[in-house]
Every structure is written in structure tokens, then in C-alpha cells.
């Protein structure tokens, strides 16, 4: 086993995996003298920085949600809500872990076993689902934090990238590679974003569990992987374009959700319309042209083939696949919006294990609103 791990480790960190021929780890070392003096090449040791950044962001988030977002939410009438704990009944608890909504036949079976009426059994499952349900105040605070971060990150990313040549001419993402200077502003843009996604990946376990929970895990893993790989082999330029494109749309969605929670329907509707337009423009037009094409077509003639570059391409393709999947759900929301003239309840905010009797299935994007079907 040890020998196999050593072999895998030697391959993973081999120059053959990370770089094309004639490029080695020595080529991305930083020097004060020589032809590459003054160029800062990303270092593997830099990837320690996102850990304290993630911890710091966690502290900021806690303070923001508790001392800013929560008071704002309460001023609009949002409350934590009283949780009615369901009586612990082993048979029903075991069944609940398998299915939150047993069919009529199963309800009747439980009724006979427990000498309870079917109505009592149904009420137990309803109470058990509500027991896991998160309050609108909690959801408002979570959306508030993400709104704050995405707005700040998008403004910062746009400002630092605006005058970069590759921002307008993406071919320059590759020209001169691997000797491309990473400025201090770009360094911190990467470290903060990577720290945020690391923190977000861990907070998925305690945040309101969305119906696209597993899709979100894939999204975060793909994003963290993309940022990590692009940092190690100094393809930071294309990685920064991925970040700024994604941040351009996310805060519109979070803002619409916040407006929905505090019953500002017109604001919610307006922000949803802007969100939908920005989503289609950024994720289905700009991302394929500005990020996907340069990564798949323009890079290889300049950088030549190498394995970690292929991994980077796969991760970008995974993000594109998620964009297409989430676009389908946005279209469902858009059709519901046209017919109802307003964005309906944010179903996606409810826990996978905590959908109330008035809520139905559905799913949406990386943090987006969802269409609400008719009540049961």
C-alpha cells in the first residue's frame, strides 16, 4: 500500500503531470535576478493562505449574520419560529430516515402497528418534517451574507481586471505562459475567493439544506479544484475570468431571495428578471466565448498538451454542464413568473428533509430561487 501511495504521489507531483515538455518546477521559481526577475510565479505554499482566510470569513459571517442581518430581518417581522418536537417513536423515526412522505398504504400499516389513527401518524410525519425546517430568518441571514460577499467580490474583481490586457483579449491568458506575473491584487483576489469556497463547502453541512445539495457539492469541488490547479500551474488568468463571470450574477439571485423573505414582492420580481437576464448573458454567452473557448481551443497551440491542463479543461466543462442544468430550472421559474406575474416561494431554501405540507419538489441553481408548484 505504501509503495502504491508513493507511486501516486510521485506522479501527481511530477513535472510530467503539471507541465508540458521543457517546462519544470524550476521555471516557476521566483528570482530577484535573471530574465524572469520581477515576475511572481504562484507557489504551492501559497495554498495554505485560503485556510486562515476561510476562518476569518467565517468569523466575519458570524458577526454579520448575528449583529446586522438578523436585526434587519427581525425589523421586517422575521422570527426564528417555534419548533414543535415530534414524539420519539422508533418505528416512525426509522421510516422517516428512508422517506419523509410515506404513501397511504405505509401510513395505514404504521397505524395498525402502533394502534394510532392514520391522522395521528400523518400528523407525526408532518411535525417531524417541520422539526427539521429552517426559519425564514436563518435563510434571510444566509442570503444576506452571500449577497454581501458576491457584490464585494464582483466589484473588486472587475476593478483589478479591467485594465488587464487579457480581460479584453483572452488570447493573452496564454501568451507568455508560464512566466506570467501575478500581481498582489490578483493574488488576494484568488486567496479570498478560494477561502470563501472552502468555507462555503464546510458550511453546507450546517446551512439550510437545498434540494440541489449534491449539485452544490459538485460545484464547490469543481470550483476549488479549478482554482487550485490553475494556481499551481500559473493559469491564474483564465481562473480569474471564471471568478468574475460567476460573481456577476450570484448577488442578484441572493438579493431576490432576501426581498422574497421580507415580503417585498415587487423588488423580488424586478431582481429576478435582472438575475435571469444576467444569468443567460454571462453563463450561456460570455462564459462559453470568454472562458470555455480560450481554455479548450486557444490554449493548446501556445502551451502545448499537458495533463494538469486537461484536468483544468474538464473542470471548466463541468461548470458549463452545471450552467446548462441550472438554466433548465431557471426556465421553469421564468415560465412560472410569466403565468403568475410574480416569483413564487423559494422552495429551494427548504431542507431536503424539511419540506412542509404546502411545499413541493423542485430545484435550482447555485443558490437560486425556485418555482413553487400548486399546494397539495
Short mmCIF file of C-alpha atoms in Angstrom, two decimals:
data_model
loop_
_atom_site.label_atom_id
_atom_site.label_comp_id
_atom_site.label_asym_id
_atom_site.label_seq_id
_atom_site.Cartn_x
_atom_site.Cartn_y
_atom_site.Cartn_z
CA UNK A 1 0.00 0.00 0.00
CA UNK A 2 2.77 2.44 0.95
CA UNK A 3 4.53 1.72 -2.34
CA UNK A 4 1.35 2.42 -4.31
CA UNK A 5 0.81 5.71 -2.46
CA UNK A 6 4.40 6.73 -3.12
CA UNK A 7 3.93 5.98 -6.81
CA UNK A 8 0.71 8.00 -6.99
CA UNK A 9 2.30 10.85 -5.05
CA UNK A 10 5.36 10.91 -7.29
CA UNK A 11 3.13 11.00 -10.37
CA UNK A 12 0.78 13.68 -9.02
CA UNK A 13 3.70 16.00 -8.23
CA UNK A 14 5.75 15.07 -11.27
CA UNK A 15 6.69 17.69 -13.82
CA UNK A 16 5.22 15.42 -16.50
CA UNK A 17 1.77 15.83 -14.94
CA UNK A 18 1.90 19.58 -14.24
CA UNK A 19 3.75 20.95 -17.24
CA UNK A 20 4.41 20.30 -20.93
CA UNK A 21 7.85 19.23 -22.11
CA UNK A 22 10.73 21.60 -21.45
CA UNK A 23 8.90 23.23 -18.51
CA UNK A 24 9.81 22.27 -14.94
CA UNK A 25 9.24 23.35 -11.36
CA UNK A 26 12.44 25.41 -11.58
CA UNK A 27 10.85 27.52 -14.31
CA UNK A 28 8.21 28.85 -11.91
CA UNK A 29 10.58 29.62 -9.07
CA UNK A 30 10.83 33.29 -8.14
CA UNK A 31 14.15 35.08 -8.59
CA UNK A 32 15.41 38.58 -7.90
CA UNK A 33 17.83 38.35 -10.81
CA UNK A 34 17.79 36.92 -14.30
CA UNK A 35 15.39 37.13 -17.24
CA UNK A 36 12.32 36.46 -15.05
CA UNK A 37 13.21 38.87 -12.25
CA UNK A 38 10.21 40.79 -11.02
CA UNK A 39 7.75 38.08 -12.09
CA UNK A 40 5.88 36.47 -9.23
CA UNK A 41 5.01 32.87 -10.06
CA UNK A 42 2.34 31.22 -7.87
CA UNK A 43 3.80 28.79 -5.35
CA UNK A 44 2.24 25.66 -3.88
CA UNK A 45 2.96 27.01 -0.41
CA UNK A 46 0.59 29.91 -1.17
CA UNK A 47 -2.33 27.48 -0.94
CA UNK A 48 -2.01 27.49 2.84
CA UNK A 49 -3.34 31.06 2.85
CA UNK A 50 -7.00 30.17 1.99
CA UNK A 51 -7.28 28.28 5.29
CA UNK A 52 -6.85 31.31 7.60
CA UNK A 53 -8.85 33.34 5.06
CA UNK A 54 -11.71 30.82 5.37
CA UNK A 55 -11.55 31.06 9.17
CA UNK A 56 -11.57 34.86 9.02
CA UNK A 57 -14.51 34.87 6.63
CA UNK A 58 -16.33 32.50 8.99
CA UNK A 59 -15.86 34.96 11.85
CA UNK A 60 -16.99 37.89 9.68
CA UNK A 61 -20.00 35.89 8.56
CA UNK A 62 -20.98 35.05 12.14
CA UNK A 63 -20.77 38.69 13.19
CA UNK A 64 -22.61 39.91 10.08
CA UNK A 65 -25.47 37.44 10.41
CA UNK A 66 -25.88 37.93 14.16
CA UNK A 67 -25.42 41.67 14.52
CA UNK A 68 -26.53 43.05 11.13
CA UNK A 69 -28.61 40.63 9.06
CA UNK A 70 -30.65 39.17 11.92
CA UNK A 71 -31.74 42.59 13.33
CA UNK A 72 -32.70 43.71 9.82
CA UNK A 73 -34.72 40.54 9.31
CA UNK A 74 -36.47 40.92 12.66
CA UNK A 75 -37.35 44.52 11.81
CA UNK A 76 -39.35 43.11 8.88
CA UNK A 77 -41.14 40.62 11.10
CA UNK A 78 -38.99 37.54 10.52
CA UNK A 79 -38.67 35.28 13.52
CA UNK A 80 -36.78 32.14 14.38
CA UNK A 81 -40.05 30.28 14.75
CA UNK A 82 -41.12 27.79 17.38
CA UNK A 83 -40.09 24.23 16.67
CA UNK A 84 -42.56 21.58 17.82
CA UNK A 85 -40.56 18.44 18.52
CA UNK A 86 -42.21 15.23 17.38
CA UNK A 87 -42.55 12.44 19.92
CA UNK A 88 -39.76 9.91 19.53
CA UNK A 89 -41.30 6.75 18.10
CA UNK A 90 -38.57 4.31 16.93
CA UNK A 91 -40.64 2.70 14.16
CA UNK A 92 -41.68 6.02 12.66
CA UNK A 93 -38.22 7.54 13.11
CA UNK A 94 -36.67 4.66 11.20
CA UNK A 95 -39.27 5.04 8.44
CA UNK A 96 -38.68 8.81 8.33
CA UNK A 97 -35.00 8.30 7.59
CA UNK A 98 -35.99 6.31 4.50
CA UNK A 99 -38.81 8.54 3.27
CA UNK A 100 -40.20 11.81 4.58
CA UNK A 101 -43.56 11.29 2.89
CA UNK A 102 -44.79 7.69 3.17
CA UNK A 103 -47.72 6.71 0.96
CA UNK A 104 -51.23 5.89 2.21
CA UNK A 105 -50.50 2.16 2.38
CA UNK A 106 -47.48 2.71 4.62
CA UNK A 107 -49.46 5.13 6.81
CA UNK A 108 -52.15 2.51 7.32
CA UNK A 109 -49.50 -0.09 8.21
CA UNK A 110 -47.97 2.18 10.85
CA UNK A 111 -51.44 2.95 12.16
CA UNK A 112 -52.14 -0.74 12.81
CA UNK A 113 -48.74 -1.45 14.34
CA UNK A 114 -48.92 1.50 16.73
CA UNK A 115 -52.66 1.41 17.44
CA UNK A 116 -52.94 5.01 16.27
CA UNK A 117 -55.27 6.63 13.79
CA UNK A 118 -53.95 7.38 10.30
CA UNK A 119 -54.49 11.05 11.11
CA UNK A 120 -52.16 10.79 14.13
CA UNK A 121 -49.47 9.10 12.02
CA UNK A 122 -49.78 11.74 9.28
CA UNK A 123 -49.56 14.47 11.91
CA UNK A 124 -46.39 12.87 13.33
CA UNK A 125 -44.67 12.91 9.91
CA UNK A 126 -45.77 16.50 9.33
CA UNK A 127 -44.40 17.58 12.71
CA UNK A 128 -41.20 15.63 12.09
CA UNK A 129 -40.65 17.39 8.78
CA UNK A 130 -41.31 20.77 10.32
CA UNK A 131 -38.90 19.92 13.12
CA UNK A 132 -36.07 19.92 10.57
CA UNK A 133 -37.27 23.03 8.81
CA UNK A 134 -35.16 26.18 8.89
CA UNK A 135 -36.74 29.53 9.68
CA UNK A 136 -37.00 32.34 7.15
CA UNK A 137 -34.80 34.47 9.41
CA UNK A 138 -31.97 31.94 9.09
CA UNK A 139 -32.44 31.81 5.32
CA UNK A 140 -32.51 35.62 5.15
CA UNK A 141 -29.24 35.85 7.09
CA UNK A 142 -27.52 33.25 4.90
CA UNK A 143 -28.62 35.01 1.71
CA UNK A 144 -27.55 38.34 3.19
CA UNK A 145 -24.03 37.07 3.79
CA UNK A 146 -23.70 35.62 0.29
CA UNK A 147 -25.14 38.82 -1.20
CA UNK A 148 -22.54 40.89 0.64
CA UNK A 149 -19.65 38.68 -0.44
CA UNK A 150 -20.66 38.32 -4.08
CA UNK A 151 -21.22 42.08 -4.52
CA UNK A 152 -17.87 42.87 -2.90
CA UNK A 153 -16.01 40.16 -4.84
CA UNK A 154 -17.55 41.19 -8.17
CA UNK A 155 -16.68 44.86 -7.69
CA UNK A 156 -13.14 44.05 -6.57
CA UNK A 157 -12.60 41.53 -9.37
CA UNK A 158 -13.90 43.88 -12.05
CA UNK A 159 -11.77 46.77 -10.81
CA UNK A 160 -8.49 44.82 -10.71
CA UNK A 161 -9.09 43.02 -14.02
CA UNK A 162 -10.47 45.94 -16.01
CA UNK A 163 -7.07 47.22 -17.18
CA UNK A 164 -5.52 43.78 -17.63
CA UNK A 165 -4.90 43.06 -21.31
CA UNK A 166 -6.28 39.53 -21.13
CA UNK A 167 -9.58 40.87 -19.79
CA UNK A 168 -10.36 42.16 -23.30
CA UNK A 169 -8.11 39.85 -25.36
CA UNK A 170 -8.38 36.37 -23.88
CA UNK A 171 -5.57 35.02 -26.07
CA UNK A 172 -3.23 36.79 -23.63
CA UNK A 173 -4.34 34.31 -20.96
CA UNK A 174 -1.76 32.03 -22.59
CA UNK A 175 0.79 34.26 -24.33
CA UNK A 176 3.99 34.26 -22.27
CA UNK A 177 2.93 31.32 -20.11
CA UNK A 178 4.27 30.09 -17.70
CA UNK A 179 6.18 33.33 -16.98
CA UNK A 180 3.12 35.45 -16.22
CA UNK A 181 3.32 37.85 -13.29
CA UNK A 182 0.69 37.51 -10.55
CA UNK A 183 0.23 40.96 -9.03
CA UNK A 184 -0.62 41.40 -5.35
CA UNK A 185 -4.22 42.43 -6.11
CA UNK A 186 -4.75 39.30 -8.22
CA UNK A 187 -3.06 37.21 -5.52
CA UNK A 188 -5.52 38.36 -2.87
CA UNK A 189 -8.47 38.02 -5.27
CA UNK A 190 -7.59 34.34 -5.65
CA UNK A 191 -6.86 33.71 -1.97
CA UNK A 192 -10.09 35.37 -0.80
CA UNK A 193 -12.23 33.58 -3.37
CA UNK A 194 -10.62 30.23 -2.64
CA UNK A 195 -11.03 30.82 1.09
CA UNK A 196 -14.69 31.70 0.57
CA UNK A 197 -15.41 28.49 -1.35
CA UNK A 198 -13.56 26.40 1.22
CA UNK A 199 -15.65 27.99 3.98
CA UNK A 200 -18.81 27.53 1.91
CA UNK A 201 -18.04 23.85 1.33
CA UNK A 202 -17.84 23.26 5.08
CA UNK A 203 -20.89 25.41 5.89
CA UNK A 204 -23.03 23.31 3.52
CA UNK A 205 -23.38 20.88 6.41
CA UNK A 206 -24.93 23.49 8.72
CA UNK A 207 -26.63 25.84 6.26
CA UNK A 208 -30.19 25.38 5.06
CA UNK A 209 -30.06 22.20 3.01
CA UNK A 210 -31.20 22.90 -0.53
CA UNK A 211 -32.71 20.43 -2.91
CA UNK A 212 -29.68 20.77 -5.18
CA UNK A 213 -27.38 19.93 -2.26
CA UNK A 214 -25.36 17.35 -4.17
CA UNK A 215 -25.10 19.55 -7.26
CA UNK A 216 -23.74 22.28 -4.99
CA UNK A 217 -21.12 19.89 -3.62
CA UNK A 218 -20.04 19.12 -7.19
CA UNK A 219 -19.99 22.83 -7.99
CA UNK A 220 -17.81 23.70 -4.98
CA UNK A 221 -15.42 20.80 -5.60
CA UNK A 222 -15.10 21.81 -9.28
CA UNK A 223 -14.52 25.47 -8.36
CA UNK A 224 -11.98 24.70 -5.63
CA UNK A 225 -10.26 22.23 -7.93
CA UNK A 226 -10.16 24.73 -10.78
CA UNK A 227 -8.72 27.47 -8.57
CA UNK A 228 -6.15 25.11 -7.07
CA UNK A 229 -4.99 23.63 -10.36
CA UNK A 230 -4.86 26.98 -12.11
CA UNK A 231 -2.82 28.42 -9.24
CA UNK A 232 -0.26 25.63 -9.18
CA UNK A 233 0.44 25.70 -12.93
CA UNK A 234 0.08 29.51 -13.15
CA UNK A 235 -3.06 29.62 -15.26
CA UNK A 236 -4.41 32.25 -12.92
CA UNK A 237 -5.56 34.49 -15.74
CA UNK A 238 -8.22 32.12 -17.04
CA UNK A 239 -9.18 31.28 -13.45
CA UNK A 240 -9.76 34.94 -12.64
CA UNK A 241 -12.10 35.22 -15.64
CA UNK A 242 -14.12 32.26 -14.33
CA UNK A 243 -14.46 34.02 -10.96
CA UNK A 244 -15.56 37.40 -12.28
CA UNK A 245 -18.14 35.82 -14.60
CA UNK A 246 -19.66 33.79 -11.77
CA UNK A 247 -19.74 36.64 -9.27
CA UNK A 248 -21.57 38.88 -11.77
CA UNK A 249 -24.85 37.02 -11.38
CA UNK A 250 -24.97 35.40 -7.95
CA UNK A 251 -25.76 38.51 -5.89
CA UNK A 252 -28.87 39.28 -7.98
CA UNK A 253 -30.27 35.90 -7.04
CA UNK A 254 -29.43 36.33 -3.35
CA UNK A 255 -30.96 39.82 -3.36
CA UNK A 256 -34.17 38.48 -4.90
CA UNK A 257 -34.37 35.81 -2.21
CA UNK A 258 -33.87 38.36 0.55
CA UNK A 259 -36.65 40.52 -0.89
CA UNK A 260 -38.92 37.47 -1.04
CA UNK A 261 -38.31 36.59 2.60
CA UNK A 262 -39.24 40.10 3.81
CA UNK A 263 -42.37 40.14 1.57
CA UNK A 264 -41.11 42.77 -0.90
CA UNK A 265 -42.61 41.02 -3.90
CA UNK A 266 -42.12 43.79 -6.47
CA UNK A 267 -38.45 44.12 -5.59
CA UNK A 268 -38.10 40.35 -5.71
CA UNK A 269 -39.72 40.20 -9.15
CA UNK A 270 -37.54 43.00 -10.52
CA UNK A 271 -34.34 41.43 -9.19
CA UNK A 272 -35.35 38.04 -10.54
CA UNK A 273 -35.82 39.49 -14.02
CA UNK A 274 -32.39 41.14 -13.87
CA UNK A 275 -30.92 37.93 -12.49
CA UNK A 276 -32.38 35.82 -15.31
CA UNK A 277 -31.10 38.21 -17.99
CA UNK A 278 -27.62 38.45 -16.43
CA UNK A 279 -27.52 34.67 -16.00
CA UNK A 280 -28.23 33.97 -19.66
CA UNK A 281 -25.76 36.62 -20.83
CA UNK A 282 -22.91 35.62 -18.50
CA UNK A 283 -23.31 31.84 -18.21
CA UNK A 284 -24.56 30.95 -21.71
CA UNK A 285 -22.88 33.62 -23.85
CA UNK A 286 -19.88 35.20 -22.13
CA UNK A 287 -18.67 32.06 -20.31
CA UNK A 288 -18.52 29.84 -23.45
CA UNK A 289 -16.92 32.57 -25.58
CA UNK A 290 -14.73 34.24 -22.98
CA UNK A 291 -13.66 31.23 -20.89
CA UNK A 292 -14.59 27.87 -22.45
CA UNK A 293 -13.30 28.55 -25.98
CA UNK A 294 -9.96 30.02 -24.83
CA UNK A 295 -9.43 27.09 -22.46
CA UNK A 296 -10.34 24.37 -24.98
CA UNK A 297 -9.18 25.87 -28.29
CA UNK A 298 -6.73 28.74 -27.83
CA UNK A 299 -4.54 27.34 -25.07
CA UNK A 300 -3.04 24.17 -26.53
CA UNK A 301 -1.28 25.65 -29.61
CA UNK A 302 0.57 28.00 -27.24
CA UNK A 303 1.06 25.98 -24.07
CA UNK A 304 1.13 22.52 -25.71
CA UNK A 305 -0.52 19.43 -24.23
CA UNK A 306 -0.02 18.51 -20.58
CA UNK A 307 -2.10 16.54 -18.05
CA UNK A 308 -2.95 19.21 -15.47
CA UNK A 309 -4.08 21.45 -18.33
CA UNK A 310 -6.50 18.71 -19.36
CA UNK A 311 -7.80 18.49 -15.78
CA UNK A 312 -8.42 22.23 -15.86
CA UNK A 313 -10.39 21.87 -19.09
CA UNK A 314 -12.52 19.08 -17.58
CA UNK A 315 -13.33 21.21 -14.53
CA UNK A 316 -14.40 24.11 -16.76
CA UNK A 317 -16.59 21.71 -18.75
CA UNK A 318 -18.19 20.50 -15.50
CA UNK A 319 -19.06 24.10 -14.63
CA UNK A 320 -20.57 24.55 -18.10
CA UNK A 321 -22.64 21.40 -17.65
CA UNK A 322 -23.94 22.73 -14.33
CA UNK A 323 -24.79 26.03 -16.03
CA UNK A 324 -26.90 24.20 -18.60
CA UNK A 325 -28.65 22.12 -15.94
CA UNK A 326 -29.46 25.15 -13.81
CA UNK A 327 -30.60 27.07 -16.90
CA UNK A 328 -33.33 24.46 -17.32
CA UNK A 329 -34.60 25.20 -13.84
CA UNK A 330 -34.41 28.96 -14.42
CA UNK A 331 -36.59 28.48 -17.49
CA UNK A 332 -39.14 26.75 -15.28
CA UNK A 333 -39.06 29.71 -12.93
CA UNK A 334 -39.38 32.12 -15.86
CA UNK A 335 -42.46 30.34 -17.19
CA UNK A 336 -43.99 30.36 -13.72
CA UNK A 337 -43.17 34.06 -13.48
CA UNK A 338 -44.92 34.81 -16.78
CA UNK A 339 -48.06 32.93 -15.81
CA UNK A 340 -48.23 34.09 -12.19
CA UNK A 341 -46.72 37.55 -12.75
CA UNK A 342 -44.51 37.06 -9.70
CA UNK A 343 -41.75 34.81 -8.44
CA UNK A 344 -43.23 32.14 -6.24
CA UNK A 345 -41.98 30.70 -2.98
CA UNK A 346 -38.31 29.90 -2.68
CA UNK A 347 -38.69 26.16 -2.43
CA UNK A 348 -35.03 25.58 -2.73
CA UNK A 349 -34.48 27.23 0.62
CA UNK A 350 -36.14 24.38 2.45
CA UNK A 351 -34.23 21.46 3.74
CA UNK A 352 -34.23 18.28 1.72
CA UNK A 353 -35.61 16.67 4.84
CA UNK A 354 -37.89 19.50 5.81
CA UNK A 355 -40.48 20.27 3.17
CA UNK A 356 -43.79 21.35 4.64
CA UNK A 357 -47.23 20.20 3.59
CA UNK A 358 -47.64 23.34 1.50
CA UNK A 359 -44.40 22.84 -0.41
CA UNK A 360 -43.50 20.60 -3.30
CA UNK A 361 -40.46 19.48 -5.19
CA UNK A 362 -38.11 21.48 -7.35
CA UNK A 363 -34.56 22.63 -7.56
CA UNK A 364 -32.46 25.45 -8.86
CA UNK A 365 -29.06 26.83 -9.38
CA UNK A 366 -26.14 27.56 -7.20
CA UNK A 367 -28.21 29.42 -4.72
CA UNK A 368 -31.20 30.45 -6.76
CA UNK A 369 -34.92 30.80 -6.42
CA UNK A 370 -37.26 28.04 -7.45
CA UNK A 371 -40.72 27.64 -8.87
CA UNK A 372 -43.43 26.67 -6.42
CA UNK A 373 -45.98 24.19 -7.68
CA UNK A 374 -49.58 24.08 -6.57
CA UNK A 375 -50.32 23.20 -2.99
CA UNK A 376 -51.23 19.64 -2.25
#
